[in-house]
Amino acid sequence: MQPTASPRLSRWRLGALVLALISGGEAGVCIALAALVVVFYLLNHGFLSEVNIRAMLDAVAYVGIIGVGQTVLLVAGEFDLSVGSVAGLCAVIAGWLMTTGHVPVALAVLGGLAAGALLGLINSIVVVRFGIPAFIATLGMLFVAQGLTQVITNGYPIYPLPDVVGNFGQATSLFGIGWAFVILLVLLVVGDFAMRRTTLGRNIYATGGNKEVARLVGINTNRYKTVCFMLVGMLAATAGMLVMGSLASATTSIGQGWELTVIAGVVVGGVSLFGGVGTVLGGAMGMLLLQVVQSGLVVVGVSANWQQVSVGVIMVLAVGLDVVRRKLSFRQVHSVSDVASLLTDLEVATERRTIQRSVGATDDVRVTTTEHNIERGRDS
Amino acid sequence: MPYILATEGLSKHFAGVQALRTVDLKVQPGLIHALVGQNGAGKSTLVKVLNGVYPAGSYEGTVRLHDAPVRFSSPADARACGIAYVPQELQVLENLSIAENIYVGQTGLESKALVRFNELNRRAAQVLSRLGVALDVRAPLASLSAAQKQLVMIARALATAPSVLMLDEPTAALSVHETDRLFLILERLRSEGVTMILITHRIPEVLALADWATVLRDGQIVAEIPRADFHEDAIVSAMVGRRIDLLFPPRDTPIGTEEVLRVERLRVPRPGGAADIISDASFSVRRGEIVGLAGLVGSGRTEVLSAIYGRIAHEGRVFVEGREIAIRQPADARGAGIALLTEDRKNAGLLFNLQLGRNITLGNLHLFANHGLIDRDREDTAARASMRSFEIKAKSIRADVAHLSGGNQQKALLARVLVHTPKILLLDEPTKGVDVGTKQEIYRLILELAGRGLALIVVSSELPELLGMCDRFLVLSNGTIVDEFTKADGSEERILQATARGPVRQQIATA
């Protein structure tokens, strides 16, 4: 059908096309990422120095590993705020096992993974069985895991760990990049493939798209959600133990502040907070984008205060883009109530952050940004 | 002649699709003006332009109200100019009272920051009495039936004292009784001089109520018919562009003797403990038989299907081909060869995050997968084959299901439940919100499936449809089967009488 084009209409369509491109998930985030890289490179060629690239990839590796799981869980229609403190607790458990527990390192690592799976299972039982919203359930787990970390360590890092741990954590693979990044790459390939090409992945999309529809076609949605929660727990444990390796010490601060970084990152990458939409690759691109912004600002010498502002803006965009994307695709009318519940969630997040700040956490950046989110959401 | 509302050369495009082309709508004051057309004909688009959902600038042409050109930038704009709109879907706040629901979003009832509830309730009661409805305005919306909620929506529109009231498929969720009552109310409003635009695709409603009918097809006005010239055939042929001689294909395949489905003493308890939703229902369906389940909305029709499919908690025994099946969840029912087409395409049918083809193959991926790995070629081939055999009109299997018309969405869902042929097919309002052409395709499909030996149960609010299609009827009233008869004895009168026999639980209280 050849439309009879009037100038106004074709302009309107062009605008829609641009918007669709921006909000198109992977393509959009790739373009944004490339643009940012070019800008930072032009501002300071040092941005693309070997050292800085290596530093960025190493830094994104830990949260990126969790991001793979968080993406899958978000697609399934749930999310996990406890990833940071689960990472910390699992690292501490593994560290305790291999020192005080005198367990061989390999078994201790398996113990850490098992702990992550168990914590994920508990999250899923609370959410799926007892119907407590994921936000509250995993927020509770965040506190519980943080507390248990203190119980185990009494606030002191577990140190020294067997040499092999630190050697692995500080070892480099190809091009001098750490093993964590290699693990991330493997997880990305496997995760992306599984979500795109397997019945498991498709059924997870169905579960997050509409749980009732999925149930009606015979999908055991509860089981899928449980598996996803356990996956996130294990990946959080993996990331936590990798940081422990790089520090050669199981400190109590491992994983602090990761939860919102991970969610903001994958949402920037096109993963919907409302379930059913997003890809593992896109989520990883989003996390990389956040990392590029943070490193880029350091490299071009912007003062720390402005860096915080930028991170905040990006995080607001994370939610904003998701809302725009939903509007563009004429989704179901539930968005209003979804946004409302999301805002409630963010309010609780703000509260938690405030509490954490008062007990001495350093990253109060996110307090400000979540408040921005809420303000913005109310206006629209 | 002065028109109260008119459009001149109205056109609207969506990404490559022309939804409206040079529409000149003319609405005379004080009349009920029916806007008819199949799904996808452009009715909704036209209405959304008229009530400001699509703002001025996003379409071409002019909208005139009381002969003056108007440019609405939002629904609030349109409301302020006296155009009220009652959408098809209920948009109510379940936890607020009737009065609050009627006046939600309207200012002027507050003194400083406080709501004056007495005034609010008084005015709400006035609006309801204008509708001839006796309801306690302080009752929460959650306590009302769907029909009563619909009336609250109309009251909300009326509370703005509109000069034009637009009603989008107001009877979609109503039973025959409730529809009759609604019509009385609309006639009363007409006698008070309210201009109404009634959007519908039910021709009997147009014949019964409207003074004027504008028929839309493919985004254009194809007929403008005054009441004096109303004739069912004329309207239908304008809608479809061809004459429909035979709505129901003849039944020429025999009904088997073997019971495929037997349900014994089915009971669905009501959460909270009051009277059961379904009490003690027993029946069976034979191979190749189409059983119609009739009854008012709320009589338990949907719940019978839901219980058999394991969607809701129930007691009783279900036998498939003589073997008892324990059905605790839908997966159990599917495993036994039962399939369900739900009434609510939006919330319990389509997955809007997946493309058309993947909506079709959903739930049957094992047919196209090896060890959990999807063979995309096989999946796409199967989806394309379904698209062809069900004549789903879409650009490709990659199409976004949200952009399909109701009829094509329904065909996609039918394709889904039939990817893996079931033994028993449960259909809940299979032609709801579907255009006339697709309806006939669905009738033909249902008969064909019966001919292939499936056992079918059909729920429908449209009695002629049910009577034309089914071999045997069960009439439900308040969760009890109150009558059962075969096609030879079936008539609308008999169904209505059986329905009336049961105690009616909840009706609109009309003064």
Short mmCIF file of C-alpha atoms in Angstrom, two decimals, chain B residues 47-478:
data_model
loop_
_atom_site.label_atom_id
_atom_site.label_comp_id
_atom_site.label_asym_id
_atom_site.label_seq_id
_atom_site.Cartn_x
_atom_site.Cartn_y
_atom_site.Cartn_z
CA VAL B 47 -14.04 7.44 17.97
CA LYS B 48 -10.56 8.03 19.30
CA VAL B 49 -10.20 11.06 17.05
CA LEU B 50 -13.58 12.37 18.18
CA ASN B 51 -12.75 12.08 21.86
CA GLY B 52 -9.22 13.39 21.68
CA VAL B 53 -7.27 10.18 22.28
CA TYR B 54 -5.61 10.89 18.94
CA PRO B 55 -4.83 14.60 19.29
CA ALA B 56 -5.35 17.23 16.64
CA GLY B 57 -2.35 17.15 14.33
CA SER B 58 -2.09 13.37 14.26
CA TYR B 59 -4.86 13.21 11.64
CA GLU B 60 -5.94 15.15 8.58
CA GLY B 61 -9.29 16.82 8.17
CA THR B 62 -11.60 18.74 10.45
CA VAL B 63 -13.79 17.87 13.38
CA ARG B 64 -16.76 20.15 13.91
CA LEU B 65 -18.80 20.44 17.07
CA HIS B 66 -21.96 22.61 16.88
CA ASP B 67 -20.66 23.68 13.44
CA ALA B 68 -17.45 25.14 14.83
CA PRO B 69 -14.11 23.48 14.09
CA VAL B 70 -12.55 21.97 17.19
CA ARG B 71 -9.05 20.69 17.87
CA PHE B 72 -8.85 18.39 20.86
CA SER B 73 -5.43 17.72 22.25
CA SER B 74 -6.56 15.24 24.88
CA PRO B 75 -9.62 13.33 26.09
CA ALA B 76 -9.95 15.94 28.84
CA ASP B 77 -10.28 18.60 26.12
CA ALA B 78 -13.04 16.66 24.44
CA ARG B 79 -14.79 16.14 27.75
CA ALA B 80 -14.64 19.84 28.50
CA CYS B 81 -16.32 20.50 25.14
CA GLY B 82 -19.16 18.17 25.99
CA ILE B 83 -18.09 14.90 24.38
CA ALA B 84 -18.32 11.98 26.77
CA TYR B 85 -17.05 8.52 26.00
CA VAL B 86 -17.88 5.17 27.57
CA PRO B 87 -15.15 2.75 26.55
CA GLN B 88 -15.79 -0.90 25.83
CA GLU B 89 -13.66 -2.19 28.66
CA LEU B 90 -14.67 -1.41 32.20
CA GLN B 91 -12.39 1.23 33.63
CA VAL B 92 -13.38 1.34 37.26
CA LEU B 93 -11.69 1.67 40.61
CA GLU B 94 -12.84 -1.44 42.41
CA ASN B 95 -12.04 -0.20 45.89
CA LEU B 96 -13.83 3.13 45.64
CA SER B 97 -17.55 3.72 46.04
CA ILE B 98 -20.00 4.14 43.19
CA ALA B 99 -20.17 7.88 43.85
CA GLU B 100 -16.41 8.24 43.81
CA ASN B 101 -16.24 6.25 40.59
CA ILE B 102 -18.81 8.49 38.96
CA TYR B 103 -16.97 11.67 39.88
CA VAL B 104 -13.42 10.42 39.63
CA GLY B 105 -11.22 12.97 37.91
CA GLN B 106 -13.80 15.72 38.13
CA THR B 107 -13.05 18.72 40.23
CA GLY B 108 -15.35 21.14 41.97
CA LEU B 109 -16.54 18.87 44.72
CA GLU B 110 -13.73 19.73 47.06
CA SER B 111 -13.75 22.49 49.61
CA LYS B 112 -10.09 23.38 49.75
CA ALA B 113 -8.37 20.03 50.03
CA LEU B 114 -11.24 18.00 51.40
CA VAL B 115 -13.82 16.09 49.41
CA ARG B 116 -17.37 16.96 50.38
CA PHE B 117 -18.71 13.45 50.49
CA ASN B 118 -22.31 14.38 51.20
CA GLU B 119 -22.44 16.55 48.12
CA LEU B 120 -20.62 13.91 46.12
CA ASN B 121 -23.07 11.20 47.15
CA ARG B 122 -26.09 13.45 46.58
CA ARG B 123 -25.02 14.30 43.04
CA ALA B 124 -24.08 10.74 42.24
CA ALA B 125 -27.52 9.60 43.37
CA GLN B 126 -29.06 12.22 41.08
CA VAL B 127 -27.14 10.93 38.09
CA LEU B 128 -28.10 7.35 38.85
CA SER B 129 -31.75 8.24 39.26
CA ARG B 130 -31.60 9.95 35.90
CA LEU B 131 -30.53 6.58 34.55
CA GLY B 132 -33.38 4.98 36.44
CA VAL B 133 -31.00 2.89 38.50
CA ALA B 134 -31.43 2.33 42.21
CA LEU B 135 -28.07 1.55 43.75
CA ASP B 136 -26.47 2.65 47.00
CA VAL B 137 -23.90 5.18 45.85
CA ARG B 138 -21.72 4.38 48.86
CA ALA B 139 -21.33 0.73 47.88
CA PRO B 140 -17.88 -0.23 46.64
CA LEU B 141 -17.61 -1.00 42.94
CA ALA B 142 -16.24 -4.43 43.71
CA SER B 143 -19.69 -5.46 44.99
CA LEU B 144 -21.37 -4.83 41.62
CA SER B 145 -21.98 -7.10 38.67
CA ALA B 146 -20.34 -6.37 35.33
CA ALA B 147 -23.60 -4.92 34.03
CA GLN B 148 -23.93 -2.60 37.00
CA LYS B 149 -20.35 -1.46 36.57
CA GLN B 150 -21.17 -0.69 32.97
CA LEU B 151 -23.99 1.54 34.18
CA VAL B 152 -21.62 3.31 36.56
CA MET B 153 -19.38 4.00 33.58
CA ILE B 154 -22.33 5.51 31.74
CA ALA B 155 -23.23 7.53 34.82
CA ARG B 156 -19.67 8.83 34.95
CA ALA B 157 -20.00 10.02 31.36
CA LEU B 158 -23.39 11.58 32.05
CA ALA B 159 -22.12 13.40 35.10
CA THR B 160 -20.16 15.71 32.82
CA ALA B 161 -23.48 16.83 31.26
CA PRO B 162 -22.31 15.98 27.75
CA SER B 163 -23.95 17.09 24.54
CA VAL B 164 -22.69 13.95 22.79
CA LEU B 165 -22.39 10.59 24.53
CA MET B 166 -20.32 7.93 22.78
CA LEU B 167 -20.82 4.32 23.81
CA ASP B 168 -18.32 1.76 22.54
CA GLU B 169 -19.88 -1.71 22.36
CA PRO B 170 -21.82 -1.13 25.58
CA THR B 171 -23.48 -4.56 25.47
CA ALA B 172 -20.33 -6.59 24.92
CA ALA B 173 -20.31 -7.91 28.48
CA LEU B 174 -24.07 -7.95 29.02
CA SER B 175 -26.59 -10.76 28.82
CA VAL B 176 -29.86 -10.49 26.94
CA HIS B 177 -31.79 -9.24 29.96
CA GLU B 178 -29.20 -6.68 30.86
CA THR B 179 -28.99 -5.49 27.29
CA ASP B 180 -32.75 -4.89 27.21
CA ARG B 181 -32.51 -2.82 30.36
CA LEU B 182 -29.63 -0.82 29.01
CA PHE B 183 -31.63 -0.07 25.87
CA LEU B 184 -34.51 1.27 27.96
CA ILE B 185 -32.05 3.56 29.67
CA LEU B 186 -30.59 4.78 26.39
CA GLU B 187 -34.07 5.45 25.04
CA ARG B 188 -34.84 7.45 28.14
CA LEU B 189 -31.71 9.53 27.61
CA ARG B 190 -32.70 10.12 24.01
CA SER B 191 -36.07 11.41 25.13
CA GLU B 192 -34.17 13.87 27.30
CA GLY B 193 -32.37 15.12 24.21
CA VAL B 194 -28.96 13.51 24.68
CA THR B 195 -27.23 12.76 21.37
CA MET B 196 -25.65 9.33 21.39
CA ILE B 197 -23.16 7.58 19.15
CA LEU B 198 -23.45 3.84 19.55
CA ILE B 199 -20.49 1.88 18.29
CA THR B 200 -21.43 -1.72 17.68
CA HIS B 201 -21.21 -4.63 15.33
CA ARG B 202 -24.39 -6.27 16.54
CA ILE B 203 -27.00 -5.57 13.92
CA PRO B 204 -30.05 -6.42 16.05
CA GLU B 205 -29.01 -3.61 18.39
CA VAL B 206 -28.91 -1.16 15.55
CA LEU B 207 -32.34 -2.27 14.36
CA ALA B 208 -33.78 -2.05 17.84
CA LEU B 209 -32.38 1.25 18.94
CA ALA B 210 -30.75 3.49 16.39
CA ASP B 211 -32.28 6.36 14.41
CA TRP B 212 -29.51 6.50 11.92
CA ALA B 213 -26.68 4.16 10.97
CA THR B 214 -23.33 4.98 9.46
CA VAL B 215 -21.54 1.91 8.13
CA LEU B 216 -17.75 1.93 7.96
CA ARG B 217 -15.66 -0.46 5.93
CA ASP B 218 -11.90 -0.32 5.39
CA GLY B 219 -11.75 3.16 6.89
CA GLN B 220 -14.42 4.63 4.65
CA ILE B 221 -18.11 5.37 5.06
CA VAL B 222 -19.90 2.94 2.75
CA ALA B 223 -23.50 3.59 3.77
CA GLU B 224 -25.58 6.12 5.68
CA ILE B 225 -28.95 4.68 6.42
CA PRO B 226 -31.93 6.41 8.08
CA ARG B 227 -34.16 4.35 10.34
CA ALA B 228 -36.91 4.16 7.73
CA ASP B 229 -34.57 2.18 5.47
CA PHE B 230 -33.18 -0.12 8.13
CA HIS B 231 -32.96 -3.67 6.94
CA GLU B 232 -30.72 -6.36 8.32
CA ASP B 233 -29.51 -7.52 4.92
CA ALA B 234 -28.70 -4.01 3.80
CA ILE B 235 -26.57 -3.30 6.85
CA VAL B 236 -24.81 -6.67 6.82
CA SER B 237 -23.99 -6.48 3.13
CA ALA B 238 -22.67 -2.95 3.55
CA MET B 239 -20.47 -4.17 6.40
CA VAL B 240 -19.02 -7.15 4.60
CA GLY B 241 -19.25 -5.88 1.05
CA ARG B 242 -20.96 -9.09 0.01
CA ARG B 243 -24.25 -10.72 0.82
CA ILE B 244 -24.28 -13.33 3.52
CA ASP B 245 -26.84 -15.87 2.49
CA LEU B 246 -25.94 -18.68 4.77
CA LEU B 247 -24.59 -17.81 8.16
CA PHE B 248 -24.63 -21.35 9.48
CA PRO B 249 -23.29 -24.09 7.26
CA PRO B 250 -25.42 -27.24 7.33
CA ARG B 251 -24.55 -30.00 9.76
CA ASP B 252 -23.98 -33.07 7.63
CA THR B 253 -21.71 -35.28 9.71
CA PRO B 254 -23.17 -37.79 12.15
CA ILE B 255 -22.71 -37.53 15.90
CA GLY B 256 -20.90 -40.49 17.42
CA THR B 257 -22.21 -42.66 20.21
CA GLU B 258 -19.10 -42.86 22.36
CA GLU B 259 -18.82 -40.49 25.32
CA VAL B 260 -15.58 -38.56 24.98
CA LEU B 261 -16.08 -36.33 27.99
CA ARG B 262 -18.09 -37.07 31.09
CA VAL B 263 -18.34 -34.70 34.03
CA GLU B 264 -19.85 -35.95 37.27
CA ARG B 265 -21.03 -33.76 40.14
CA LEU B 266 -18.85 -30.82 39.28
CA ARG B 267 -18.74 -28.28 42.07
CA VAL B 268 -16.88 -24.97 42.12
CA PRO B 269 -16.90 -23.45 45.59
CA ARG B 270 -17.05 -19.69 45.88
CA PRO B 271 -14.06 -18.21 47.67
CA GLY B 272 -15.43 -16.74 50.87
CA GLY B 273 -17.94 -19.47 51.44
CA ALA B 274 -21.27 -18.19 50.04
CA ALA B 275 -23.32 -20.17 47.51
CA ASP B 276 -21.27 -22.32 45.14
CA ILE B 277 -20.40 -20.89 41.74
CA ILE B 278 -21.19 -24.29 40.23
CA SER B 279 -23.16 -26.83 42.20
CA ASP B 280 -23.51 -30.44 41.23
CA ALA B 281 -23.30 -30.25 37.45
CA SER B 282 -23.18 -33.56 35.56
CA PHE B 283 -23.16 -33.99 31.80
CA SER B 284 -21.36 -35.68 28.95
CA VAL B 285 -20.30 -34.92 25.41
CA ARG B 286 -20.08 -37.51 22.65
CA ARG B 287 -17.63 -37.85 19.83
CA GLY B 288 -18.40 -35.32 17.13
CA GLU B 289 -21.00 -33.53 19.24
CA ILE B 290 -21.28 -29.78 19.78
CA VAL B 291 -22.85 -28.94 23.12
CA GLY B 292 -23.98 -25.38 23.73
CA LEU B 293 -23.79 -23.95 27.23
CA ALA B 294 -26.34 -21.17 27.63
CA GLY B 295 -27.16 -18.88 30.53
CA LEU B 296 -26.77 -15.33 31.69
CA VAL B 297 -23.39 -13.77 32.25
CA GLY B 298 -22.50 -14.85 35.76
CA SER B 299 -24.53 -18.05 35.62
CA GLY B 300 -21.33 -20.10 35.74
CA ARG B 301 -20.85 -20.88 32.05
CA THR B 302 -17.23 -19.80 31.94
CA GLU B 303 -16.53 -21.47 35.27
CA VAL B 304 -17.71 -24.85 33.96
CA LEU B 305 -15.12 -24.63 31.19
CA SER B 306 -12.47 -23.27 33.55
CA ALA B 307 -13.04 -26.08 36.02
CA ILE B 308 -12.83 -28.81 33.37
CA TYR B 309 -9.60 -27.25 32.13
CA GLY B 310 -8.14 -27.05 35.62
CA ARG B 311 -8.00 -23.28 35.65
CA ILE B 312 -9.93 -22.93 38.89
CA ALA B 313 -10.28 -25.09 41.99
CA HIS B 314 -13.15 -27.55 41.79
CA GLU B 315 -14.53 -30.85 43.03
CA GLY B 316 -16.08 -33.66 41.05
CA ARG B 317 -14.90 -36.22 38.54
CA VAL B 318 -13.91 -35.78 34.92
CA PHE B 319 -13.64 -38.72 32.52
CA VAL B 320 -12.01 -38.56 29.12
CA GLU B 321 -12.86 -41.53 26.89
CA GLY B 322 -13.98 -43.42 29.96
CA ARG B 323 -10.79 -42.88 31.93
CA GLU B 324 -10.92 -40.69 35.01
CA ILE B 325 -8.49 -37.79 34.85
CA ALA B 326 -7.25 -35.89 37.86
CA ILE B 327 -7.17 -32.28 36.70
CA ARG B 328 -5.44 -29.94 39.10
CA GLN B 329 -3.93 -27.53 36.62
CA PRO B 330 -4.26 -26.73 32.92
CA ALA B 331 -1.27 -28.92 32.09
CA ASP B 332 -3.22 -31.97 33.33
CA ALA B 333 -6.18 -31.13 31.09
CA ARG B 334 -3.92 -30.58 28.10
CA GLY B 335 -2.24 -33.88 28.75
CA ALA B 336 -5.64 -35.58 28.57
CA GLY B 337 -6.40 -33.96 25.20
CA ILE B 338 -8.54 -31.06 26.37
CA ALA B 339 -8.07 -27.60 24.84
CA LEU B 340 -9.59 -24.28 25.91
CA LEU B 341 -10.16 -21.10 23.95
CA THR B 342 -10.66 -18.37 26.54
CA GLU B 343 -13.03 -15.46 26.19
CA ASP B 344 -10.52 -12.81 27.22
CA ARG B 345 -8.03 -12.62 24.38
CA LYS B 346 -6.10 -9.78 25.93
CA ASN B 347 -5.46 -11.15 29.40
CA ALA B 348 -5.80 -14.89 28.97
CA GLY B 349 -5.06 -15.48 25.32
CA LEU B 350 -2.41 -13.59 23.44
CA LEU B 351 1.13 -12.96 24.50
CA PHE B 352 1.91 -9.43 23.39
CA ASN B 353 5.65 -9.85 23.86
CA LEU B 354 5.83 -12.59 21.25
CA GLN B 355 5.31 -12.42 17.49
CA LEU B 356 2.28 -13.91 15.78
CA GLY B 357 4.02 -17.13 14.77
CA ARG B 358 5.32 -17.75 18.27
CA ASN B 359 1.89 -17.12 19.72
CA ILE B 360 0.60 -19.89 17.50
CA THR B 361 3.25 -22.44 18.44
CA LEU B 362 3.17 -21.53 22.15
CA GLY B 363 2.66 -24.56 24.32
CA ASN B 364 3.45 -26.99 21.52
CA LEU B 365 7.13 -26.27 21.15
CA HIS B 366 7.99 -29.91 21.78
CA LEU B 367 6.65 -30.61 18.29
CA PHE B 368 9.37 -28.44 16.79
CA ALA B 369 12.22 -29.11 19.18
CA ASN B 370 14.93 -31.70 19.65
CA HIS B 371 16.04 -32.11 23.25
CA GLY B 372 14.78 -28.64 24.10
CA LEU B 373 16.45 -27.00 21.12
CA ILE B 374 13.91 -25.27 18.90
CA ASP B 375 14.18 -25.99 15.18
CA ARG B 376 13.20 -22.56 13.96
CA ASP B 377 12.65 -23.67 10.38
CA ARG B 378 10.17 -26.28 11.47
CA GLU B 379 8.49 -23.87 13.86
CA ASP B 380 8.17 -21.14 11.24
CA THR B 381 6.90 -23.59 8.63
CA ALA B 382 4.20 -24.81 10.99
CA ALA B 383 3.24 -21.24 11.92
CA ARG B 384 3.02 -20.25 8.25
CA ALA B 385 0.90 -23.30 7.51
CA SER B 386 -1.46 -22.31 10.34
CA MET B 387 -1.60 -18.75 9.06
CA ARG B 388 -2.62 -20.03 5.65
CA SER B 389 -5.14 -22.62 6.74
CA PHE B 390 -6.81 -20.26 9.22
CA GLU B 391 -6.54 -17.36 6.77
CA ILE B 392 -4.99 -15.07 9.35
CA LYS B 393 -4.48 -11.72 7.70
CA ALA B 394 -1.12 -10.34 8.76
CA LYS B 395 2.05 -9.27 7.02
CA SER B 396 3.96 -12.34 8.16
CA ILE B 397 4.43 -14.67 11.10
CA ARG B 398 6.67 -11.93 12.55
CA ALA B 399 3.72 -9.55 12.89
CA ASP B 400 2.91 -7.97 16.23
CA VAL B 401 -0.31 -9.54 17.51
CA ALA B 402 -1.37 -6.25 19.14
CA HIS B 403 -1.89 -4.79 15.68
CA LEU B 404 -4.15 -7.55 14.40
CA SER B 405 -7.91 -7.11 14.28
CA GLY B 406 -10.04 -9.01 16.78
CA GLY B 407 -11.00 -11.59 14.19
CA ASN B 408 -7.43 -12.31 13.23
CA GLN B 409 -6.37 -12.47 16.87
CA GLN B 410 -9.10 -15.02 17.49
CA LYS B 411 -8.02 -17.08 14.48
CA ALA B 412 -4.46 -17.04 15.79
CA LEU B 413 -5.66 -18.40 19.14
CA LEU B 414 -7.74 -21.06 17.43
CA ALA B 415 -4.66 -21.97 15.43
CA ARG B 416 -2.77 -22.30 18.71
CA VAL B 417 -5.22 -24.69 20.36
CA LEU B 418 -5.39 -26.74 17.18
CA VAL B 419 -1.66 -27.04 16.43
CA HIS B 420 -1.84 -30.31 18.27
CA THR B 421 -5.34 -31.62 17.63
CA PRO B 422 -7.19 -32.14 20.93
CA LYS B 423 -9.97 -34.64 21.65
CA ILE B 424 -12.09 -32.12 23.46
CA LEU B 425 -12.34 -28.43 22.64
CA LEU B 426 -13.87 -25.92 25.04
CA LEU B 427 -14.80 -22.61 23.39
CA ASP B 428 -15.72 -19.60 25.51
CA GLU B 429 -17.47 -16.92 23.41
CA PRO B 430 -15.51 -17.90 20.28
CA THR B 431 -17.00 -15.09 18.20
CA LYS B 432 -16.85 -12.27 20.75
CA GLY B 433 -15.52 -9.06 19.27
CA VAL B 434 -15.11 -10.73 15.90
CA ASP B 435 -16.39 -9.43 12.56
CA VAL B 436 -19.19 -11.07 10.60
CA GLY B 437 -16.91 -12.64 8.01
CA THR B 438 -14.67 -14.24 10.61
CA LYS B 439 -17.70 -15.41 12.55
CA GLN B 440 -18.77 -17.48 9.62
CA GLU B 441 -15.29 -18.91 9.25
CA ILE B 442 -15.37 -19.88 12.91
CA TYR B 443 -18.77 -21.56 12.54
CA ARG B 444 -17.46 -23.53 9.60
CA LEU B 445 -14.34 -24.50 11.52
CA ILE B 446 -16.34 -25.66 14.54
CA LEU B 447 -18.53 -27.88 12.37
CA GLU B 448 -15.49 -29.22 10.59
CA LEU B 449 -13.85 -30.12 13.90
CA ALA B 450 -17.01 -31.90 15.01
CA GLY B 451 -16.97 -33.77 11.72
CA ARG B 452 -13.42 -34.87 12.52
CA GLY B 453 -14.67 -36.41 15.76
CA LEU B 454 -13.83 -33.76 18.34
CA ALA B 455 -16.18 -33.23 21.25
CA LEU B 456 -16.97 -29.55 21.65
CA ILE B 457 -18.54 -27.37 24.31
CA VAL B 458 -19.42 -23.83 23.22
CA VAL B 459 -20.35 -20.94 25.49
CA SER B 460 -21.99 -17.97 23.80
CA SER B 461 -24.15 -15.03 24.77
CA GLU B 462 -25.56 -14.80 21.28
CA LEU B 463 -28.46 -17.20 21.24
CA PRO B 464 -29.03 -17.36 17.47
CA GLU B 465 -25.42 -18.32 17.11
CA LEU B 466 -25.65 -21.00 19.77
CA LEU B 467 -28.89 -22.36 18.31
CA GLY B 468 -27.51 -22.39 14.81
CA MET B 469 -24.33 -24.20 15.72
CA CYS B 470 -24.94 -26.73 18.48
CA ASP B 471 -26.45 -30.20 18.57
CA ARG B 472 -27.52 -30.15 22.20
CA PHE B 473 -27.96 -27.46 24.84
CA LEU B 474 -27.39 -27.15 28.55
CA VAL B 475 -28.88 -24.12 30.25
CA LEU B 476 -27.18 -22.89 33.37
CA SER B 477 -28.73 -20.68 35.98
CA ASN B 478 -26.91 -19.76 39.16
#
